[in-house]
Short mmCIF file of C-alpha atoms and ligand atoms in Angstrom, two decimals:
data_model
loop_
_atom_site.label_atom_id
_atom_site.label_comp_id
_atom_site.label_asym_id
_atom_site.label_seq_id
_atom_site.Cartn_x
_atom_site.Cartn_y
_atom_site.Cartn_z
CA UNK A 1 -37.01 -49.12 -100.31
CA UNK A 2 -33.56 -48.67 -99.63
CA UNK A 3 -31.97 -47.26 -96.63
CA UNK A 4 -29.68 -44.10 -96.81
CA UNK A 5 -27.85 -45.53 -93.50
CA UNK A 6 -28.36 -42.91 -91.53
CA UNK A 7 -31.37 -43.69 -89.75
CA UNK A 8 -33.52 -42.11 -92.09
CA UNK A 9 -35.00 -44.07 -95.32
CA UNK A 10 -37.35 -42.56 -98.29
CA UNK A 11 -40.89 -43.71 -98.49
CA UNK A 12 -42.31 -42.07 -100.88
CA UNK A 13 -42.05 -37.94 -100.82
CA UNK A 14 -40.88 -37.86 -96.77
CA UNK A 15 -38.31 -38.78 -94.78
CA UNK A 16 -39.33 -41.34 -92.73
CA UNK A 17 -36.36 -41.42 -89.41
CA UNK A 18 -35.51 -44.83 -87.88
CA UNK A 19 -32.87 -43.74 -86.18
CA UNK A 20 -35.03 -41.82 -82.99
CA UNK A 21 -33.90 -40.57 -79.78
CA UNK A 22 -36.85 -41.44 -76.86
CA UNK A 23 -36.73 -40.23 -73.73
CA UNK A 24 -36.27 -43.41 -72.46
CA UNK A 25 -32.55 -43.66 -74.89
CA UNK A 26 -31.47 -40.81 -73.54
CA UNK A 27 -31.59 -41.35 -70.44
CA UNK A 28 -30.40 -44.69 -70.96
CA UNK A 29 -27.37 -43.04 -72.85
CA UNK A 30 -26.64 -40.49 -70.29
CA UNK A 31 -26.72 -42.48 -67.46
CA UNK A 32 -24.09 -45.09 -69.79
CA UNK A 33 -22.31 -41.81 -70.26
CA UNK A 34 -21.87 -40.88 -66.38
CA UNK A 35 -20.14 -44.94 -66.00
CA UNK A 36 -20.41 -48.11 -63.77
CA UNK A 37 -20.83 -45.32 -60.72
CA UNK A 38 -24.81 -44.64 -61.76
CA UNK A 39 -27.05 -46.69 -59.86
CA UNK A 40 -29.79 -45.83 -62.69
CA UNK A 41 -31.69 -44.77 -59.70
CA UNK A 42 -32.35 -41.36 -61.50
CA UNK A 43 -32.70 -42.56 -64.77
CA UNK A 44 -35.94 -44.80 -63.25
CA UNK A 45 -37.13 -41.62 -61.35
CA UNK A 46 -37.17 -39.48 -64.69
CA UNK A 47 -39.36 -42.82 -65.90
CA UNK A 48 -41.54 -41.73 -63.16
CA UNK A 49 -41.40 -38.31 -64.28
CA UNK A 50 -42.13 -38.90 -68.12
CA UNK A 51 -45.08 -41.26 -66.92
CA UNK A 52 -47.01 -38.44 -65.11
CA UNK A 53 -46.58 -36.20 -67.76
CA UNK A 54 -47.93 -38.58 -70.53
CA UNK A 55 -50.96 -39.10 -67.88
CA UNK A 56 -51.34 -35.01 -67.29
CA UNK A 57 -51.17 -34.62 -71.23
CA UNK A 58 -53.77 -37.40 -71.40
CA UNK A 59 -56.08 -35.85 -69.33
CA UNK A 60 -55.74 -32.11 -69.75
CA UNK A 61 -56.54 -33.54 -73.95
CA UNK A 62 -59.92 -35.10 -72.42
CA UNK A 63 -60.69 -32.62 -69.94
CA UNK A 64 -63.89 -31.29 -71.66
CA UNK A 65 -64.88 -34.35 -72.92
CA UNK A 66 -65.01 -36.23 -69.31
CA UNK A 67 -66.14 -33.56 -67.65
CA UNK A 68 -62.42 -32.46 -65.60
CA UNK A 69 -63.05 -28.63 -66.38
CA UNK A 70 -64.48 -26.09 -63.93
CA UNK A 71 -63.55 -26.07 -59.88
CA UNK A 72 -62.96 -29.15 -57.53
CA UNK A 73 -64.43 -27.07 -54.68
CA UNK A 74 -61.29 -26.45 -52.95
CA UNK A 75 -58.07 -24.04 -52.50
CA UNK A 76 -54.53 -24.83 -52.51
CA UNK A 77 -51.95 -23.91 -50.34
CA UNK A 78 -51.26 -20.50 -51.86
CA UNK A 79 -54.49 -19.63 -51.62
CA UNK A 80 -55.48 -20.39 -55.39
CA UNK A 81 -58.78 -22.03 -56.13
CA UNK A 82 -58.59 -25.74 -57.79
CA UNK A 83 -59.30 -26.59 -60.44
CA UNK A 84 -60.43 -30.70 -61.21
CA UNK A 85 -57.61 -30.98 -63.08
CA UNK A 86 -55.32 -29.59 -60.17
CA UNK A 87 -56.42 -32.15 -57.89
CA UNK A 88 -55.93 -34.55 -60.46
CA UNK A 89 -52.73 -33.91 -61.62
CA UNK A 90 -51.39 -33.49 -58.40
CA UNK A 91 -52.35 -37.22 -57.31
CA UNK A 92 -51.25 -38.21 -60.84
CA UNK A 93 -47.78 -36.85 -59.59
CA UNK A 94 -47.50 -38.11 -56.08
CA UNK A 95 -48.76 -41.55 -56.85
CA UNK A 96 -45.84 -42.25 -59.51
CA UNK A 97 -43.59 -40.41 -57.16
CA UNK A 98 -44.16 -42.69 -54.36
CA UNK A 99 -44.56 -45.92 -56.68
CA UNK A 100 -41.01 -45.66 -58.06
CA UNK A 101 -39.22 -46.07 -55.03
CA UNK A 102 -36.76 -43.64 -55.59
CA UNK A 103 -37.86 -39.96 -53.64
CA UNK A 104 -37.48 -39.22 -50.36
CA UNK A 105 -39.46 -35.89 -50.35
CA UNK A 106 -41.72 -34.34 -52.64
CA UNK A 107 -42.89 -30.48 -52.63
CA UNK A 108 -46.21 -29.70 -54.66
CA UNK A 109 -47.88 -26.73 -55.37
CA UNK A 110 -50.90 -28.26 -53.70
CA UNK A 111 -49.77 -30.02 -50.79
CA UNK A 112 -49.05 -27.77 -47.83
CA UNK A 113 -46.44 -29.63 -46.43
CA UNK A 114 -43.45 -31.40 -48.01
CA UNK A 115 -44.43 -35.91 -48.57
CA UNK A 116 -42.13 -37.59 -47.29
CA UNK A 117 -42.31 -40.98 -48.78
CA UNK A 118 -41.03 -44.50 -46.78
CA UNK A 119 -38.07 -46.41 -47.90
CA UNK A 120 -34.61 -45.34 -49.08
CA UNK A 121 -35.11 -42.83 -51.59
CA UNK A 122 -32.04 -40.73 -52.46
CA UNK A 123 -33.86 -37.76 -54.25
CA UNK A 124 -36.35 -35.01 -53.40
CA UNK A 125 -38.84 -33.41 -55.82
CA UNK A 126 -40.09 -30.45 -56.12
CA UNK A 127 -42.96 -29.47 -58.76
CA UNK A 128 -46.30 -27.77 -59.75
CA UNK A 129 -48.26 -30.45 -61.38
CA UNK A 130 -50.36 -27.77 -63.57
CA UNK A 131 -49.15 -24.17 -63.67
CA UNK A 132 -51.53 -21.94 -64.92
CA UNK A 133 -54.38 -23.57 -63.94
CA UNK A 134 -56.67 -20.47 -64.49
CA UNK A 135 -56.43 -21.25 -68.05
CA UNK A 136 -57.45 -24.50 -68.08
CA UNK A 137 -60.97 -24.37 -68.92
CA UNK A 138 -60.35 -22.50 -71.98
CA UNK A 139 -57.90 -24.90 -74.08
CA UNK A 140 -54.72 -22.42 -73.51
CA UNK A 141 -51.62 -24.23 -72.79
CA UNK A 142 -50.42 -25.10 -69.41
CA UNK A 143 -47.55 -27.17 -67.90
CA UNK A 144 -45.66 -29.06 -65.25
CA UNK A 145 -42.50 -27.85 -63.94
CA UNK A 146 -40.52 -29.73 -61.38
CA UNK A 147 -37.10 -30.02 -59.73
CA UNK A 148 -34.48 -32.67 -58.69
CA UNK A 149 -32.62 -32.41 -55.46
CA UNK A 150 -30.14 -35.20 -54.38
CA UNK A 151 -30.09 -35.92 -50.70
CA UNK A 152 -27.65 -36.97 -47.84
CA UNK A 153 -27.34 -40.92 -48.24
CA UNK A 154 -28.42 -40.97 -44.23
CA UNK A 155 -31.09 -38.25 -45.43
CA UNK A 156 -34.03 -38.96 -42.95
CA UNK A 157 -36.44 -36.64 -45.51
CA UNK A 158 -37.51 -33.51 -43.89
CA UNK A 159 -39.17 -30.16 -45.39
CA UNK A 160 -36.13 -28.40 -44.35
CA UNK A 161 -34.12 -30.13 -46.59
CA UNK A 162 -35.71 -28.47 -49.23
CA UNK A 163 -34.95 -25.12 -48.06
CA UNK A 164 -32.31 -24.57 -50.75
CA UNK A 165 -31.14 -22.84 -53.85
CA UNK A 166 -31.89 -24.02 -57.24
CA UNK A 167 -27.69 -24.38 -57.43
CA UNK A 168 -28.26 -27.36 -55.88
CA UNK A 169 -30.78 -28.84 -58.27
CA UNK A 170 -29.36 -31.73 -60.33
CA UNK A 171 -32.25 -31.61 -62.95
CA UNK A 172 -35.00 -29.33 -63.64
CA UNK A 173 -37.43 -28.63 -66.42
CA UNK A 174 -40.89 -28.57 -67.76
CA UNK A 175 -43.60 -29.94 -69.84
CA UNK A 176 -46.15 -27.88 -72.01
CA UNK A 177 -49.35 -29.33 -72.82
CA UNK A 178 -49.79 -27.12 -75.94
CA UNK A 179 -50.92 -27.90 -79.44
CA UNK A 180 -48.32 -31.01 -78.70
CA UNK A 181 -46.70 -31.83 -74.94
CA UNK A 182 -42.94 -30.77 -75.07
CA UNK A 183 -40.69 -31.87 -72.45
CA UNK A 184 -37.94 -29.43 -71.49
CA UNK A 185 -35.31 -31.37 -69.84
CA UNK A 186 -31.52 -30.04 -68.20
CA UNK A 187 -29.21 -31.50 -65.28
CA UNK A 188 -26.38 -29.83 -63.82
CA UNK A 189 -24.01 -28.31 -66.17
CA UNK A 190 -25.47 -29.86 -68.69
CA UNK A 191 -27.57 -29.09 -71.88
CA UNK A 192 -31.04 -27.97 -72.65
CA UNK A 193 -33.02 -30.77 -74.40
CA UNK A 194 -36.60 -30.74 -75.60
CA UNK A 195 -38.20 -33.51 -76.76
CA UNK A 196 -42.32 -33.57 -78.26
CA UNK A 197 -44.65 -36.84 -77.19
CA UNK A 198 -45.45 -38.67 -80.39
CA UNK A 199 -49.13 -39.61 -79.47
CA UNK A 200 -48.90 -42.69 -81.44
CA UNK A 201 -46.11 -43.94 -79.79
CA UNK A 202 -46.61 -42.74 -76.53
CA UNK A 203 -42.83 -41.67 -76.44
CA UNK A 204 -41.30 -38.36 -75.81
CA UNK A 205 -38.95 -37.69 -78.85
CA UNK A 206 -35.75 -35.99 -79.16
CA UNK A 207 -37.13 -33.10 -80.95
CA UNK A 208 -34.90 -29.73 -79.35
CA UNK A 209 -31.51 -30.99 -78.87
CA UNK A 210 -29.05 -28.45 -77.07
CA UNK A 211 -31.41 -25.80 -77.00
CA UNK A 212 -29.95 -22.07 -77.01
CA UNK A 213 -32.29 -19.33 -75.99
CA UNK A 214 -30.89 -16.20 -78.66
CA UNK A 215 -29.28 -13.79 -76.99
CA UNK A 216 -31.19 -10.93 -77.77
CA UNK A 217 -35.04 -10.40 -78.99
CA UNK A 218 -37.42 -7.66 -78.87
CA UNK A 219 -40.27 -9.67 -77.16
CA UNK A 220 -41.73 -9.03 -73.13
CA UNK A 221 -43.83 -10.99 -71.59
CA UNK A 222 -45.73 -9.41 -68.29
CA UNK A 223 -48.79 -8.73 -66.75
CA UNK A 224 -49.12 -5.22 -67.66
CA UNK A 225 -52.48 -5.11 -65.48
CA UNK A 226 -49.67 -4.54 -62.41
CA UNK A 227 -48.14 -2.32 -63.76
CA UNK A 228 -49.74 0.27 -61.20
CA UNK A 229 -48.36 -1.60 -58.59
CA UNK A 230 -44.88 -1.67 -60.19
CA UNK A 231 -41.46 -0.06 -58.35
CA UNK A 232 -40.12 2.77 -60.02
CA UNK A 233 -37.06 0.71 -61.44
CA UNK A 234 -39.62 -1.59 -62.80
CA UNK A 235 -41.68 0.94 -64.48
CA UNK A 236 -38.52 2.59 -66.25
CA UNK A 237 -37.59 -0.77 -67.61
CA UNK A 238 -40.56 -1.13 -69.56
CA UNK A 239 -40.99 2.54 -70.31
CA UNK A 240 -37.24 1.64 -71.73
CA UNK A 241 -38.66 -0.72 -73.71
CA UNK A 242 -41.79 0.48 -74.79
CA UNK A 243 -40.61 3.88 -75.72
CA UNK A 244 -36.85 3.64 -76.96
CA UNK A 245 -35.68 7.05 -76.73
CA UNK A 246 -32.36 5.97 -79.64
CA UNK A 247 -33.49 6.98 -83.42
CA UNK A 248 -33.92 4.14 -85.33
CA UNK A 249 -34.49 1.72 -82.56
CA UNK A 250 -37.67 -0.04 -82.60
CA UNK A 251 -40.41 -0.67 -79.68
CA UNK A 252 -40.43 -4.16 -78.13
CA UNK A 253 -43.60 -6.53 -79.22
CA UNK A 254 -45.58 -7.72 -76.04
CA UNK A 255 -46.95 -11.44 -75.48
CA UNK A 256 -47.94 -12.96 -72.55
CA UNK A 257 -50.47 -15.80 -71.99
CA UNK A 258 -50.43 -15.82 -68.21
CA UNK A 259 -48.85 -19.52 -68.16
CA UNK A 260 -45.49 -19.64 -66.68
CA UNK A 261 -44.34 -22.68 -68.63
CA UNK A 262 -45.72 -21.58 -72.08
CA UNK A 263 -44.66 -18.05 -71.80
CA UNK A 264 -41.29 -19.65 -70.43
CA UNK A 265 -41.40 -21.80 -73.43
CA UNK A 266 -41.87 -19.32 -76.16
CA UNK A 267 -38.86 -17.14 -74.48
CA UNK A 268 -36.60 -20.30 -74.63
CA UNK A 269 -37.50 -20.55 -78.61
CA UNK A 270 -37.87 -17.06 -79.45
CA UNK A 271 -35.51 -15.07 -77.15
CA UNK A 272 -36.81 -11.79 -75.09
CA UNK A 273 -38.16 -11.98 -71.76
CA UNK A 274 -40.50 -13.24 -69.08
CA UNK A 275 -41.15 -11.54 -65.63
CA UNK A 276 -43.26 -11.45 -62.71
CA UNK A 277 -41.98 -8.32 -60.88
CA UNK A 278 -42.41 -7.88 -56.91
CA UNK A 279 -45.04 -5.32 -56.67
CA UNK A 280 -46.41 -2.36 -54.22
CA UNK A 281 -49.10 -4.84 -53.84
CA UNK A 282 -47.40 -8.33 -53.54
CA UNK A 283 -43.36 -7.17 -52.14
CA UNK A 284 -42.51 -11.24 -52.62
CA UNK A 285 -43.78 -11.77 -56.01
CA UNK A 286 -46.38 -14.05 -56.85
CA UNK A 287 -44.23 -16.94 -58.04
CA UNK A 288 -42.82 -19.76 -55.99
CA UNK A 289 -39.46 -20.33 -55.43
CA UNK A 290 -38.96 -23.63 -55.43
CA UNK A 291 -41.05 -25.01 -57.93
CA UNK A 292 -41.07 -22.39 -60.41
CA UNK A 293 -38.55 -19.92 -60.44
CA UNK A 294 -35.67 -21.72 -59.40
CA UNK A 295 -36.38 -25.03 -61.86
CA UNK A 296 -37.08 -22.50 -65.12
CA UNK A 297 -33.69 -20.14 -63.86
CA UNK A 298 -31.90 -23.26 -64.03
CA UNK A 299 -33.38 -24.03 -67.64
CA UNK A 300 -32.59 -20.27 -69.19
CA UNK A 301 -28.88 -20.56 -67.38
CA UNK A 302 -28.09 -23.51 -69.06
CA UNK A 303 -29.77 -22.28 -72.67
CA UNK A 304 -27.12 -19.66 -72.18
CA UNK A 305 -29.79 -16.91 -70.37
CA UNK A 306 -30.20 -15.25 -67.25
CA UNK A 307 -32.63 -15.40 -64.14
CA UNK A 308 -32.76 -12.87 -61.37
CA UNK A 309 -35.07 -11.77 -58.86
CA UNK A 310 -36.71 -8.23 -58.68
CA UNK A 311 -33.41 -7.05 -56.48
CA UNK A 312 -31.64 -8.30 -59.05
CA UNK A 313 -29.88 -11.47 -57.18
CA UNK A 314 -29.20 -14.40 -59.05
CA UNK A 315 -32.19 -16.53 -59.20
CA UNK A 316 -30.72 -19.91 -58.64
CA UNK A 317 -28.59 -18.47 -55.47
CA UNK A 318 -31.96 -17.63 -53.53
CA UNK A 319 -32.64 -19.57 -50.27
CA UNK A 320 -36.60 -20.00 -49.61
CA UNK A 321 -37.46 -19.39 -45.99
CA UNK A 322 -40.11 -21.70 -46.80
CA UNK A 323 -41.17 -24.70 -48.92
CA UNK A 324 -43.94 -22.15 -50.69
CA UNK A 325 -42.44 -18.97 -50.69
CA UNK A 326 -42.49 -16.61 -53.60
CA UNK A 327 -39.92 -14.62 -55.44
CA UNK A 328 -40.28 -11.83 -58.39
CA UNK A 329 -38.53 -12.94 -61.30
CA UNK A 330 -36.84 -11.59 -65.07
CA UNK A 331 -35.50 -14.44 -66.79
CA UNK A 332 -34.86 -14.75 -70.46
CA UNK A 333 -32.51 -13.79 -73.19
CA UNK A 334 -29.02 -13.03 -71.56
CA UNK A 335 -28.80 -9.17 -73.05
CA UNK A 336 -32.77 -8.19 -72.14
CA UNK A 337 -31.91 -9.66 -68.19
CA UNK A 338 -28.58 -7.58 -68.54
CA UNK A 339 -30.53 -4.40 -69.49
CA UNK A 340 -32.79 -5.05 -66.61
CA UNK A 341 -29.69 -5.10 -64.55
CA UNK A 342 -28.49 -1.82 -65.82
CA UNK A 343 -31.58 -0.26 -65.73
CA UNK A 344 -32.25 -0.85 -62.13
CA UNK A 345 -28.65 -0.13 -61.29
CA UNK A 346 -29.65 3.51 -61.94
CA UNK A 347 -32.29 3.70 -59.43
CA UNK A 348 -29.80 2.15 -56.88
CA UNK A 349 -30.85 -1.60 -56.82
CA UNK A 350 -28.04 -3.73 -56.58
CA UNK A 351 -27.60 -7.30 -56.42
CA UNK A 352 -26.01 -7.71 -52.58
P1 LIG B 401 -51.94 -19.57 -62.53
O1 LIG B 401 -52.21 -18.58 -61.44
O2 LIG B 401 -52.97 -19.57 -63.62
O3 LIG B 401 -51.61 -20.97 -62.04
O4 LIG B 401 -48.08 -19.31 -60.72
C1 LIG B 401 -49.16 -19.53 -61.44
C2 LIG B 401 -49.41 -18.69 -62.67
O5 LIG B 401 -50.59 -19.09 -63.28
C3 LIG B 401 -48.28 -18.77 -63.72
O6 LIG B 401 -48.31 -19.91 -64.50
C4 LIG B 401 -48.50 -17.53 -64.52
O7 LIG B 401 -47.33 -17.07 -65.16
C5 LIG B 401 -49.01 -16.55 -63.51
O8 LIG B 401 -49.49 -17.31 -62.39
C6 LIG B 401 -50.13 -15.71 -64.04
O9 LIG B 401 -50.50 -14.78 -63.10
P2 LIG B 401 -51.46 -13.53 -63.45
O10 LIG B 401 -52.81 -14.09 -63.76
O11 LIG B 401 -51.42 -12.70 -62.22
O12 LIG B 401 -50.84 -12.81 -64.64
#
């Protein structure tokens, strides 16, 4: 069979490609990229990383079958009950954070206080092992989103390190555990990559490269079931959209599974947009800052879209006043954020 040299050969009726980018190549590229300078301490940290997803994937895949669905018993942090899988992905995550030597800190959605780890580790972490737990037990796709921060070589570790904005992150992302697990991966200033776990081969592979969200779509993605909680400026933007007053111009379509990273995820392919508003009935939002807002703003910035916060600030400029605090959020194609702008402009709410 011969080779067409391009890291593809025929076999038959399909392409079979020879030439793949892992994961692990990237990162090995990228770090070759950045020159003698890189300690490859990050590159072994997102080895960490890509470990603990494979494991989550593994396990959210078996849940049924081993008996992981249903409660653990307990509640988080935030106040949401856990789930087994919760509990498990969570130790999953802080037991290859620790073992690779290379994080100072780590933040998790279930831990109420920041871990800070022994040694010399350069890097703090910030993630929610499963979002969107509370579909778990019925098979709909969930994720794990997390966050990079780069300390202060002399950095002692403390949670008040973490207390900054997601401009500071040096790599964020996510991984869906959908019909496939896809790995959403970006670093500072950098590209939007997404790669898909070939099962067989236990590698994550360069599926998405230099991922663009489109600029504009007619998709939103909300909880409508708030929607009598909703500020004014809120409401008109989805009356705006729901009931376009220009001839010709067609209502937006509405999808929302009630996962973060898979509604996130479908935004990023499709375009349109994805927001948890500040409500009458929770005036912080119900999303966390650090660990979910700021790591998915940084994603749609660098796939060319926007982020902002329900008063219309710049997502990745926010400040937490603590590790767990929450934020409302509209992130998504750059010209649906923009018309949120505009449209709560009118009813006097201003970015200051
Ligand atoms: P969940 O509570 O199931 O973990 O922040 C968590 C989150 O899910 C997000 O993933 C999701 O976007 C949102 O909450 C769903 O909240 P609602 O059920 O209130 O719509």
């Amino acid at each position: 069979m011969a080779s067409n040299g391009s890291g593809g050969g025929h076999h038959g009726d399909s392409e079979v490609k020879t030439d793949i980018i892992t994961l692990t190549r990237f990162l090995t590229e990228e770090q070759h990229r950045l020159g003698p300078h890189a300690t490859g301490d990050f590159t072994l940290l997102c080895h960490a990383l890509q470990f603990s997803f494979k494991s989550i994937a593994y396990y959210i895949r078996r849940a049924t079958l081993i008996n992981l669905i249903g409660l653990a018993g307990s509640s988080n942090m935030t106040g949401d009950d856990q789930k087994k899988l919760d509990v498990i992905g969570n130790e999953i995550f802080v037991n290859t954070m620790r073992g690779c030597g290379k994080v100072k800190v780590l933040v998790s959605e279930e831990e109420e206080a920041a871990i800070i780890f022994p040694g010399h580790g350069k890097y703090a972490v910030v993630c929610d092992p499963i979002d969107g737990s509370s579909n778990l037990d019925a098979g709909v796709s969930v994720g794990t989103i997390f966050g990079i921060f780069k300390l202060d070589d002399d950095a002692e570790g403390r949670a008040e390190d973490m207390l900054r904005p997601g401009t500071e992150l040096v790599a964020s992302g996510f991984t869906m555990y959908g019909a496939s697990a896809n790995l959403v991966l970006t670093m500072k200033g950098g590209s939007v990559n997404g790669f898909t776990l070939d099962n067989a081969l236990g590698e994550f592979i360069l599926t998405h490269p230099d991922m663009k969200i489109p600029k504009s779509k007619g998709i939103y993605s909300v909880n409508e079931g708030n929607s009598l909680y909703w500020t004014e400026p809120c409401k008109a933007y989805f009356e705006s959209i729901k009931y376009p007053q220009e001839p010709g111009v067609k209502p937006y379509s509405a999808r929302y599974i009630g996962s973060m990273v898979a509604d996130a995820y479908r935004t990023l392919c499709y375009g349109g947009l994805f927001a948890y508003p500040a409500d009458k009935k929770s005036p912080k939002g119900k999303l966390r800052i650090l660990y979910e807002c700021a790591p998915m703003a940084m994603v749609m910035e660098n796939a060319g879209g926007l982020a902002v916060t329900s008063d219309q600030r710049r997502m990745l400029e926010v400040v937490p006043e603590h590790i767990h605090d929450r934020s409302g959020i509209f992130m998504g194609s750059y010209n649906e954020v923009t018309k949120v702008t505009e449209i709560f402009k009118k009813h006097g709410v201003v970015a200051k």
